[in-house]
Coordinates of C-alpha atoms and ligand atoms in Angstrom, one line a residue:
X1 CA -7.4 88.0 -53.6
X2 CA -10.1 85.2 -53.5
X3 CA -7.1 82.4 -53.3
X4 CA -6.0 84.9 -50.0
X5 CA -9.7 85.1 -48.2
X6 CA -9.4 81.8 -48.9
X7 CA -6.8 80.4 -46.8
X8 CA -7.9 82.6 -44.3
X9 CA -11.3 81.3 -44.1
X10 CA -9.7 78.0 -44.1
X11 CA -7.1 78.2 -41.6
X12 CA -10.4 79.6 -39.5
X13 CA -12.3 76.5 -40.1
X14 CA -9.9 73.4 -38.9
X15 CA -9.2 76.0 -35.8
X16 CA -13.0 75.5 -35.6
X17 CA -13.1 71.6 -36.0
X18 CA -9.9 70.9 -33.1
X19 CA -11.7 73.0 -31.0
X20 CA -14.8 71.2 -31.5
X21 CA -12.9 68.5 -31.6
X22 CA -11.0 68.9 -28.1
X23 CA -14.8 69.6 -26.3
X24 CA -15.6 66.3 -27.9
X25 CA -12.9 64.8 -25.6
X26 CA -12.9 66.2 -22.8
X27 CA -17.1 65.8 -22.9
X28 CA -16.1 62.2 -23.5
X29 CA -13.4 62.5 -20.3
X30 CA -16.9 63.7 -18.1
X31 CA -18.3 61.1 -19.1
X32 CA -15.6 58.4 -17.9
X33 CA -15.4 60.3 -14.5
X34 CA -19.4 60.4 -14.1
X35 CA -19.6 57.0 -14.8
X36 CA -17.0 55.8 -13.0
X37 CA -18.2 57.8 -10.2
X38 CA -22.1 56.0 -10.5
X39 CA -20.1 53.2 -10.1
X40 CA -18.2 53.2 -7.7
X41 CA -20.7 54.2 -5.4
X42 CA -22.8 51.8 -6.4
X43 CA -20.1 48.8 -6.1
X44 CA -17.0 49.8 -4.8
X45 CA -16.0 53.7 -3.0
X46 CA -12.4 52.8 -2.8
X47 CA -11.9 52.6 -6.9
X48 CA -12.5 56.2 -7.5
X49 CA -9.9 56.1 -10.9
X50 CA -8.5 60.1 -9.3
X51 CA -8.1 59.3 -6.5
X52 CA -6.7 55.3 -7.2
X53 CA -3.8 57.1 -9.8
X54 CA -3.7 60.3 -7.6
X55 CA -2.5 57.6 -4.6
X56 CA -0.3 55.6 -7.2
X57 CA 1.3 59.6 -8.0
X58 CA 1.9 59.7 -4.0
X59 CA 3.6 56.1 -4.0
X60 CA 5.8 57.0 -6.9
X61 CA 7.0 60.3 -7.1
X62 CA 10.8 61.1 -5.9
X63 CA 11.3 62.4 -2.8
X64 CA 12.3 65.5 -3.2
X65 CA 9.6 66.6 -5.6
X66 CA 7.0 65.1 -2.2
X67 CA 9.3 67.8 0.0
X68 CA 8.4 70.7 -2.5
X69 CA 5.1 70.3 -2.8
X70 CA 4.8 69.6 0.8
X71 CA 6.7 72.9 1.3
X72 CA 4.5 75.2 -1.9
X73 CA 1.7 74.2 -1.2
X74 CA 1.8 72.9 2.5
X75 CA -1.8 71.5 3.9
X76 CA -3.0 71.9 0.8
X77 CA -0.8 69.6 -1.1
X78 CA -3.1 67.5 -2.1
X79 CA -5.8 69.1 -3.3
X80 CA -2.7 70.7 -5.5
X81 CA -2.1 67.3 -6.8
X82 CA -5.5 66.5 -7.6
X83 CA -6.0 69.7 -9.9
X84 CA -2.9 69.1 -11.6
X85 CA -4.7 65.7 -12.5
X86 CA -8.0 67.4 -13.6
X87 CA -5.6 69.6 -15.7
X88 CA -3.6 66.2 -17.4
X89 CA -6.9 64.7 -17.9
X90 CA -8.6 67.9 -19.7
X91 CA -5.7 68.1 -22.0
X92 CA -5.8 64.3 -22.4
X93 CA -9.5 63.9 -23.4
X94 CA -8.9 66.9 -25.6
X95 CA -5.9 65.2 -27.5
X96 CA -8.5 61.6 -27.7
X97 CA -11.0 64.0 -29.3
X98 CA -8.8 65.8 -31.9
X99 CA -7.3 62.3 -32.6
X100 CA -10.9 60.5 -32.7
X101 CA -11.8 62.8 -35.3
X102 CA -9.0 62.9 -37.8
X103 CA -8.3 59.5 -37.3
X104 CA -11.0 57.3 -35.9
X105 CA -10.5 55.0 -33.6
X106 CA -7.0 56.1 -32.3
X107 CA -9.4 58.6 -30.0
X108 CA -11.4 55.4 -28.9
X109 CA -7.4 53.9 -28.2
X110 CA -6.5 56.5 -26.6
X111 CA -9.0 56.2 -23.8
X112 CA -9.3 52.7 -23.6
X113 CA -5.9 52.5 -22.6
X114 CA -6.2 55.7 -19.9
X115 CA -9.1 52.8 -18.5
X116 CA -6.9 50.3 -19.0
X117 CA -3.9 52.3 -16.7
X118 CA -6.3 53.6 -14.1
X119 CA -7.7 50.1 -13.6
X120 CA -4.5 49.0 -12.7
X121 CA -3.8 51.9 -10.3
X122 CA -7.0 50.5 -8.4
X123 CA -6.4 47.0 -8.4
X124 CA -2.9 47.9 -6.9
X125 CA -4.1 49.8 -3.6
X126 CA -4.4 47.8 -0.5
X127 CA -7.5 46.9 0.9
X128 CA -9.4 47.1 -2.6
X129 CA -12.6 45.0 -2.9
X130 CA -13.1 42.5 -5.7
X131 CA -15.7 44.2 -7.6
X132 CA -12.9 47.3 -7.4
X133 CA -12.2 47.3 -11.2
X134 CA -16.1 47.0 -12.6
X135 CA -16.2 51.0 -12.4
X136 CA -13.3 52.3 -14.3
X137 CA -13.7 49.4 -17.1
X138 CA -17.9 51.1 -17.2
X139 CA -16.6 54.1 -16.8
X140 CA -14.3 53.8 -20.0
X141 CA -17.0 52.0 -22.1
X142 CA -19.6 55.3 -21.5
X143 CA -16.5 57.6 -22.2
X144 CA -15.5 55.5 -25.5
X145 CA -19.2 55.8 -26.8
X146 CA -19.7 59.1 -25.7
X147 CA -16.5 59.6 -28.0
X148 CA -17.1 57.8 -30.5
X149 CA -20.6 59.4 -31.3
X150 CA -19.9 62.6 -30.4
X151 CA -16.9 62.6 -32.9
X152 CA -19.4 61.0 -35.6
X153 CA -21.0 64.1 -35.4
X154 CA -18.7 66.4 -35.9
X155 CA -17.6 64.6 -39.2
X156 CA -21.1 64.9 -40.5
X157 CA -21.1 68.7 -40.0
X158 CA -18.0 68.9 -41.3
X159 CA -18.5 66.7 -44.9
X160 CA -21.8 68.9 -45.3
X161 CA -20.1 71.6 -44.4
X162 CA -17.3 70.6 -47.5
X163 CA -20.4 69.7 -49.3
X164 CA -22.6 73.3 -48.6
X165 CA -19.2 74.3 -50.2
X166 CA -18.5 72.9 -53.0
X167 CA -21.6 73.5 -54.4
X168 CA -22.0 77.2 -53.5
X169 CA -18.1 77.2 -55.9
X170 CA -20.0 75.5 -58.7
X171 CA -23.2 76.9 -58.7
X172 CA -22.3 80.3 -57.5
X173 CA -25.7 82.4 -59.5
X174 CA -28.9 80.4 -58.0
X175 CA -28.1 77.7 -55.2
X176 CA -30.6 74.8 -54.3
X177 CA -30.4 75.4 -51.1
X178 CA -29.3 78.0 -48.9
X179 CA -26.3 78.1 -48.4
X180 CA -24.5 75.6 -45.5
X181 CA -28.0 74.8 -44.9
X182 CA -27.7 70.9 -43.8
X183 CA -23.9 72.4 -42.6
X184 CA -25.7 74.6 -40.0
X185 CA -28.2 71.8 -39.1
X186 CA -25.3 69.1 -38.8
X187 CA -22.9 71.9 -36.5
X188 CA -26.5 72.3 -34.1
X189 CA -27.1 68.2 -33.8
X190 CA -22.9 68.3 -32.3
X191 CA -23.8 71.2 -30.2
X192 CA -26.7 70.1 -28.6
X193 CA -25.6 66.9 -28.3
X194 CA -22.3 67.9 -26.9
X195 CA -24.3 70.2 -24.2
X196 CA -26.7 67.0 -23.3
X197 CA -23.8 65.0 -22.6
X198 CA -21.9 67.8 -21.1
X199 CA -24.4 68.1 -18.5
X200 CA -26.0 65.3 -18.1
X201 CA -22.1 64.0 -17.1
X202 CA -21.2 66.8 -14.6
X203 CA -24.6 66.1 -12.9
X204 CA -24.2 62.5 -12.1
X205 CA -20.6 62.7 -11.8
X206 CA -21.8 65.2 -8.8
X207 CA -24.2 63.8 -7.7
X208 CA -22.7 60.3 -6.9
X209 CA -19.8 62.6 -5.3
X210 CA -21.9 64.3 -3.1
X211 CA -23.7 60.9 -2.1
X212 CA -20.5 58.8 -1.6
X213 CA -19.5 61.4 0.8
X214 CA -22.8 62.1 2.6
X215 CA -23.8 58.6 3.7
X216 CA -20.3 58.3 4.6
X217 CA -21.3 55.5 7.4
X218 CA -18.4 55.7 9.7
X219 CA -18.8 59.2 9.9
X220 CA -22.1 58.4 11.1
X221 CA -20.9 55.7 13.6
X222 CA -18.0 58.4 14.6
X223 CA -20.8 60.8 15.9
X224 CA -23.5 58.3 17.7
X225 CA -20.2 56.9 19.1
X226 CA -20.1 57.0 23.3
X227 CA -17.0 56.3 24.6
X228 CA -16.6 55.3 28.4
X229 CA -15.7 57.8 31.3
X230 CA -12.3 58.2 31.3
X231 CA -10.6 57.1 34.8
X232 CA -8.6 60.9 35.0
X233 CA -8.8 64.1 33.3
X234 CA -6.1 66.5 33.1
X235 CA -5.9 69.6 35.1
X236 CA -5.3 72.7 33.4
X237 CA -3.1 74.9 35.9
X238 CA -3.9 78.6 36.6
X239 CA -1.8 80.4 34.4
X240 CA -1.6 78.0 31.3
X241 CA -2.8 80.1 29.0
X242 CA -1.3 83.6 27.9
X243 CA -3.7 86.7 27.7
X244 CA -2.1 88.0 24.2
X245 CA -4.2 88.7 21.3
X246 CA -2.4 86.8 18.2
X247 CA -0.5 83.8 20.5
X248 CA -1.5 79.8 19.4
X249 CA -4.4 78.5 21.9
X250 CA -2.9 76.6 24.2
X251 CA -5.1 73.6 22.8
X252 CA -5.3 73.5 19.3
X253 CA -8.6 73.0 18.4
X254 CA -9.4 70.1 15.9
X255 CA -10.7 72.0 13.2
X256 CA -7.4 73.7 13.3
X257 CA -5.0 71.1 13.4
X258 CA -2.6 70.4 11.3
X259 CA -2.9 67.1 9.2
X260 CA 0.3 65.3 7.0
X261 CA 0.0 61.6 5.8
X262 CA 0.1 59.5 2.7
X263 CA -4.0 58.9 2.4
X264 CA -5.4 60.4 -0.2
X265 CA -9.0 59.4 0.8
X266 CA -9.5 59.1 4.8
X267 CA -9.8 55.6 5.5
X268 CA -13.4 54.8 6.6
X269 CA -13.3 52.3 10.4
X270 CA -16.0 50.9 11.2
X271 CA -15.1 50.8 15.0
X272 CA -16.9 47.2 15.2
X273 CA -14.9 45.2 13.2
X274 CA -11.2 47.1 13.8
X275 CA -9.0 45.2 15.2
X276 CA -6.1 45.5 16.6
X277 CA -3.0 43.2 16.4
X278 CA 0.2 42.2 18.5
X279 CA 2.7 39.8 16.7
X280 CA 6.1 39.7 15.8
X281 CA 9.2 38.7 18.4
X282 CA 6.6 37.9 21.5
X283 CA 5.2 35.2 24.0
X284 CA 1.5 35.6 22.4
X285 CA -0.2 37.1 19.8
X286 CA -3.0 38.8 20.6
X287 CA -5.9 40.4 19.2
X288 CA -8.2 43.1 20.2
X289 CA -11.3 45.0 19.6
X290 CA -12.3 48.3 20.0
X291 CA -14.4 47.8 22.8
X292 CA -12.1 45.6 24.5
X293 CA -9.1 48.4 24.2
X294 CA -12.0 50.8 25.2
X295 CA -12.0 48.9 28.4
X296 CA -8.8 48.8 29.5
X297 CA -9.8 52.1 31.3
X298 CA -9.2 55.3 29.0
X299 CA -7.1 58.4 30.9
X300 CA -6.3 61.7 29.8
X301 CA -3.4 63.3 28.0
X302 CA -1.9 66.7 27.0
X303 CA 0.6 66.1 24.7
X304 CA 2.2 68.7 21.4
X305 CA 2.7 66.0 18.2
X306 CA 5.3 67.5 15.8
X307 CA 6.0 66.8 12.2
X308 CA 9.6 66.0 10.9
X309 CA 8.4 68.4 8.4
X310 CA 7.9 71.8 10.4
X311 CA 10.3 74.3 9.0
X312 CA 11.8 76.7 11.9
X313 CA 9.3 79.2 12.5
X314 CA 5.9 76.6 10.7
X315 CA 3.0 75.4 12.0
X316 CA 3.2 71.6 11.7
X317 CA 2.6 71.2 15.7
X318 CA -0.8 70.9 17.4
X319 CA -1.6 69.8 21.1
X320 CA -4.6 68.5 21.8
X321 CA -6.0 66.4 25.1
X322 CA -6.2 62.8 23.6
X323 CA -8.2 60.3 25.8
X324 CA -5.7 56.4 25.2
X325 CA -4.6 53.6 26.8
X326 CA -0.5 53.8 27.6
X327 CA 0.5 51.2 24.6
X328 CA 3.1 49.5 27.8
X329 CA -0.2 47.9 29.0
X330 CA -1.4 46.4 25.6
X331 CA 2.4 45.3 24.7
X332 CA 2.7 43.5 28.4
X333 CA -0.5 41.6 27.2
X334 CA 1.6 39.7 24.4
X335 CA 5.6 40.1 26.2
X336 CA 7.5 41.2 23.9
X337 CA 10.8 39.1 23.8
X338 CA 14.1 39.5 24.6
X339 CA 16.4 40.8 21.7
X340 CA 13.6 43.2 20.1
X341 CA 14.1 46.9 20.2
X342 CA 11.6 48.0 17.7
X343 CA 8.0 48.2 17.4
X344 CA 6.6 48.8 13.7
X345 CA 3.0 50.4 13.8
X346 CA 0.9 50.0 11.1
X347 CA -1.9 51.6 9.5
X348 CA -4.6 50.3 7.8
X349 CA -4.1 51.6 4.6
X350 CA -0.3 49.8 4.5
X351 CA 2.0 52.8 6.3
X352 CA 4.3 52.0 8.6
X353 CA 6.1 53.5 11.3
X354 CA 9.1 52.2 13.3
X355 CA 9.4 53.5 16.9
X356 CA 11.9 52.5 20.1
X357 CA 10.5 50.2 21.6
X358 CA 12.2 51.6 24.8
X359 CA 9.8 54.4 24.2
X360 CA 6.9 52.6 24.8
X361 CA 7.7 50.3 27.2
X362 CA 9.1 53.0 29.8
X363 CA 7.1 53.6 33.1
X364 CA 8.2 57.3 33.0
X365 CA 6.6 58.2 29.1
X366 CA 3.0 58.4 28.4
X367 CA 3.4 56.6 24.4
X368 CA -0.5 55.6 24.5
X369 CA -3.1 54.3 21.5
X370 CA -5.9 57.7 21.3
X371 CA -9.4 57.2 20.6
X372 CA -10.0 60.8 21.5
X373 CA -8.6 64.3 20.7
X374 CA -9.9 67.0 22.4
X375 CA -13.6 65.4 23.9
X376 CA -14.7 63.7 20.9
X377 CA -13.9 60.0 19.1
X378 CA -10.8 61.4 16.9
X379 CA -12.2 63.0 13.9
X380 CA -11.5 60.6 10.6
X381 CA -8.2 62.7 9.1
X382 CA -7.0 62.1 12.5
X383 CA -7.1 58.2 12.9
X384 CA -10.2 57.5 13.7
X385 CA -11.1 55.0 15.5
X386 CA -7.5 54.1 17.2
X387 CA -4.3 55.9 16.5
X388 CA -0.7 55.9 18.3
X389 CA 0.7 59.3 19.9
X390 CA 4.4 59.4 21.6
X391 CA 5.6 61.9 23.6
X392 CA 9.2 62.8 22.2
X393 CA 9.3 61.7 19.1
X394 CA 7.9 62.8 15.3
X395 CA 4.9 62.2 13.8
X396 CA 6.3 60.2 11.5
X397 CA 7.9 57.1 13.3
X398 CA 5.3 57.4 16.5
X399 CA 1.8 58.7 15.8
X400 CA 0.5 56.1 12.9
X401 CA -3.2 57.0 12.3
X402 CA -6.1 54.3 11.5
X403 CA -3.4 51.7 13.1
X404 CA -4.3 48.2 12.3
X405 CA -1.0 46.0 13.7
X406 CA 1.7 46.5 16.0
X407 CA 4.6 44.2 15.1
X408 CA 7.5 43.9 18.0
X409 CA 10.3 43.5 15.8
X410 CA 14.1 44.8 15.4
X411 CA 15.9 48.0 12.9
X412 CA 17.9 45.4 12.0
X413 CA 15.3 43.3 10.3
X414 CA 12.2 45.7 8.9
X415 CA 12.1 49.3 8.5
X416 CA 8.9 51.7 8.4
X417 CA 7.2 53.9 5.3
X418 CA 9.6 57.0 5.6
X419 CA 12.9 54.3 6.0
X420 CA 14.6 54.4 2.6
X421 CA 12.9 57.6 1.9
X422 CA 15.2 59.4 3.0
X423 CA 14.0 60.0 6.6
X424 CA 16.1 58.4 9.9
X425 CA 14.6 55.6 11.7
X426 CA 14.7 57.3 14.7
X427 CA 13.8 60.7 15.4
X428 CA 13.1 62.1 18.6
X429 CA 11.7 65.6 18.3
X430 CA 14.1 68.5 18.2
X431 CA 13.1 70.9 20.8
X432 CA 12.1 74.1 19.3
X433 CA 10.3 78.0 19.7
X434 CA 8.0 80.3 17.8
X435 CA 6.8 83.9 17.5
X436 CA 3.2 84.2 16.9
X437 CA 2.9 88.0 17.0
X438 CA 3.6 90.5 15.6
X439 CA 3.4 88.4 12.3
X440 CA 5.7 89.1 9.6
X441 CA 4.4 91.7 7.4
X442 CA 2.1 92.7 9.7
X443 CA 3.0 96.6 11.2
X444 CA 2.1 97.2 14.6
X445 CA 2.1 100.9 16.1
X446 CA 4.5 102.0 18.1
X447 CA 4.5 101.6 22.1
X448 CA 4.1 98.9 24.5
X449 CA 3.7 95.4 22.6
X450 CA 4.0 91.8 23.6
X451 CA 6.4 89.6 21.2
X452 CA 5.1 86.6 22.0
X453 CA 4.4 82.4 20.6
X454 CA 4.9 79.1 22.0
X455 CA 8.3 76.6 22.9
X456 CA 7.9 72.3 23.2
X457 CA 10.3 70.4 24.4
X458 CA 8.5 66.9 24.8
X459 CA 9.2 64.7 27.1
X460 CA 11.5 67.1 28.4
X461 CA 10.2 70.5 29.3
X462 CA 11.0 74.2 28.7
X463 CA 13.0 75.9 31.3
X464 CA 13.5 79.0 29.5
X465 CA 12.5 81.2 26.3
X466 CA 14.8 84.2 25.5
X467 CA 14.0 86.8 22.8
X468 CA 16.6 88.9 21.1
X469 CA 15.6 92.5 19.7
X470 CA 17.9 93.4 16.7
X471 CA 20.5 91.1 17.7
X472 CA 20.5 92.8 21.0
X473 CA 20.8 90.9 24.0
X474 CA 18.8 87.7 25.0
X475 CA 15.5 88.8 27.3
X476 CA 14.0 86.5 29.7
X477 CA 10.5 86.0 28.7
X478 CA 7.9 85.4 30.7
X479 CA 6.3 81.3 30.1
X480 CA 2.9 80.1 31.1
X481 CA 2.7 77.6 33.4
X482 CA 3.1 74.4 31.9
X483 CA 0.4 72.1 31.8
X484 CA 3.2 68.6 31.9
X485 CA 6.5 68.6 30.1
X486 CA 4.9 67.1 26.8
X487 CA 3.1 69.8 26.6
X488 CA 4.2 73.2 24.6
X489 CA 4.7 76.6 27.1
X490 CA 3.8 80.2 25.7
X491 CA 5.6 82.7 26.4
X492 CA 5.8 86.7 25.9
X493 CA 7.9 89.3 26.3
X494 CA 6.7 92.9 26.6
X495 CA 8.8 95.4 24.1
X496 CA 8.4 99.5 23.3
X497 CA 8.7 99.5 20.3
X498 CA 9.6 101.7 18.2
X499 CA 8.7 102.9 14.6
X500 CA 11.2 100.8 12.0
X501 CA 11.7 97.7 10.9
X502 CA 13.1 95.0 14.1
X503 CA 14.3 91.7 13.7
X504 CA 12.9 89.6 16.4
X505 CA 14.7 85.9 17.2
X506 CA 14.2 83.5 19.6
X507 CA 15.5 80.7 21.6
X508 CA 14.6 77.6 24.2
X509 CA 16.4 76.1 26.5
X510 CA 14.7 72.9 27.9
X511 CA 14.7 71.4 31.3
X512 CA 18.4 69.4 31.0
X513 CA 19.4 72.8 30.1
X514 CA 20.4 72.5 27.2
X515 CA 20.0 75.8 24.4
X516 CA 17.7 75.1 21.1
X517 CA 20.3 74.2 18.1
X518 CA 21.1 77.4 16.4
X519 CA 23.0 75.6 13.8
X520 CA 19.9 75.4 10.9
X521 CA 19.4 72.0 9.4
X522 CA 16.6 71.0 7.0
X523 CA 13.4 69.3 7.7
X524 CA 15.6 65.9 6.0
X525 CA 16.4 63.4 7.7
X526 CA 15.6 64.2 11.4
X527 CA 14.0 67.0 11.3
X528 CA 14.9 71.0 11.2
X529 CA 16.7 73.1 13.4
X530 CA 17.4 77.1 14.4
X531 CA 16.9 79.9 15.9
X532 CA 13.4 81.6 14.4
X533 CA 14.6 85.7 13.8
X534 CA 11.6 87.6 11.7
X535 CA 11.5 90.8 10.6
X536 CA 8.5 93.3 12.8
X537 CA 7.3 96.3 11.2
X538 CA 6.4 98.9 13.9
X539 CA 4.7 102.2 12.5
Ligands
LIG1 N1 -1.5 56.0 8.5 C1 -0.8 57.2 8.9 N2 -0.4 57.3 9.9 C2 0.1 59.3 9.7 C3 0.8 59.4 8.9 C4 0.3 58.6 7.5 O1 0.6 59.2 6.7 N3 -0.8 57.4 7.9 N4 1.9 60.5 8.9 C5 2.1 60.6 10.6 C6 2.9 62.0 10.2 S1 4.3 62.3 9.5 C7 2.8 62.9 11.3 S2 3.7 64.1 11.8 C8 1.0 62.8 11.9 C9 0.3 64.3 12.0 O2 -1.0 63.2 12.5 P1 -2.0 64.7 12.5 O3 -2.3 64.5 11.1 O4 -3.2 63.9 12.8 O5 -2.0 65.9 12.9 O6 0.6 61.5 11.7 C10 1.5 60.3 11.8 N5 0.7 59.3 11.4
LIG2 MO1 5.1 64.0 9.4

């Protein structure tokens, strides 16, 4: 009897100790993160280990995994990555706690290795300041100290509990002190200390993050920035916007505009220190300040941007009014030399895109350096202070955000970020059409209903959109009046809907008379194709 009971409670006790050790480890992990955030706020804002390790992971994970992440999590791919990293930190620090309790100083050593790895991830990133190593080092020291102290308390509790059990077993009749007297005191000490340390870490860490975000001075500079009035503005023709509930608005508000980039933290560039360098195969290297750029004269352009990762029927496409300067005017200052056929545009974070030189110098194409989006300076996440926008080319080969450099070169000599990662060096947008309403999985009452959406063929223009219901004849949809050939158009087809589920397909014809590609293609290497065929349910 006694032996069996003893074994069970022995197991229960071990469970309690292991859990407590894991808790001590997680709290030490929190101390590490909080101390690092605090130091990062004080000496080097870019030196947050979670973000640095995350950026490192983004750069090294294989392409198919990256695609899986984008298709699974969409816009939230970075949040998913951060959640995953957070979980990894919790698990690793729990293990460090158990190690440190069972075999000190194994846990402290494990934490030191993690600290050293995050130092490596931080100092190897582009554009770090000299003190960037300091936050993870200080964080590592603080975390190790917390781990050491908490696990020592935990072992003290274990020892006094063991001693108490021995005394009560040998002197079963009249114990000298109440059983577990010092043990329960030691237990309380461990939990009180853990609570205080854990709560302080959370408060310090969250405050440091919040202060860092709130005092982001570049956002304040952006808010105050006054751009010169544009010389021309886009006139929106009558009939450019159809009055159909559920259709995509003609102009995508900035807050709803899709965002795709490799930047885990949005670069913060002060326009006062921003410079654009034009170099490479040019007659003379040119350097422009932000004021010099906008002084060249701003004009307004309406251009629809599309991501190569947009699947058929997808949401990675948006239309905006941009203020900018033609890229050809800037290239002309430098004088591209013969033999050059590409411009490698570079972002402050090292990202690059390869754009055919001809797409940037062609008088008939409005390739621009944009400084404003829908009436305000570019939002930070859309490339503040300057980005490129080229009608007719996917974003990854043209729309470089946080632009700092244009290098005139050749496709043979240079390649861009996505080229060795499975995407084509050149990628014109495959023109396409999308059904916005009725939405898949949302039933609509029978009667006369609009089937509507958008279609785009940047730089060529949309001539017609055709709709087929239940694989019947192709019917001409009504188009909105296009702003220009660089923007999408809205389309609508009125239909007398009868109850049941129905297939609706859509396809576009561009102004060259070409039919949208029917053959389905995945997004890699140069963009998806195929006709969207959606299921709608009528009740
Ligand atoms: N610096 C930088 N610019 C970039 C990218 C990037 O990863 N880094 N991604 C490109 C891609 S793939 C697209 S589709 C567009 C998206 O622009 P948006 O986020 O403003 O919609 O930006 C392009 N410019
Ligand atoms: Mo993209």
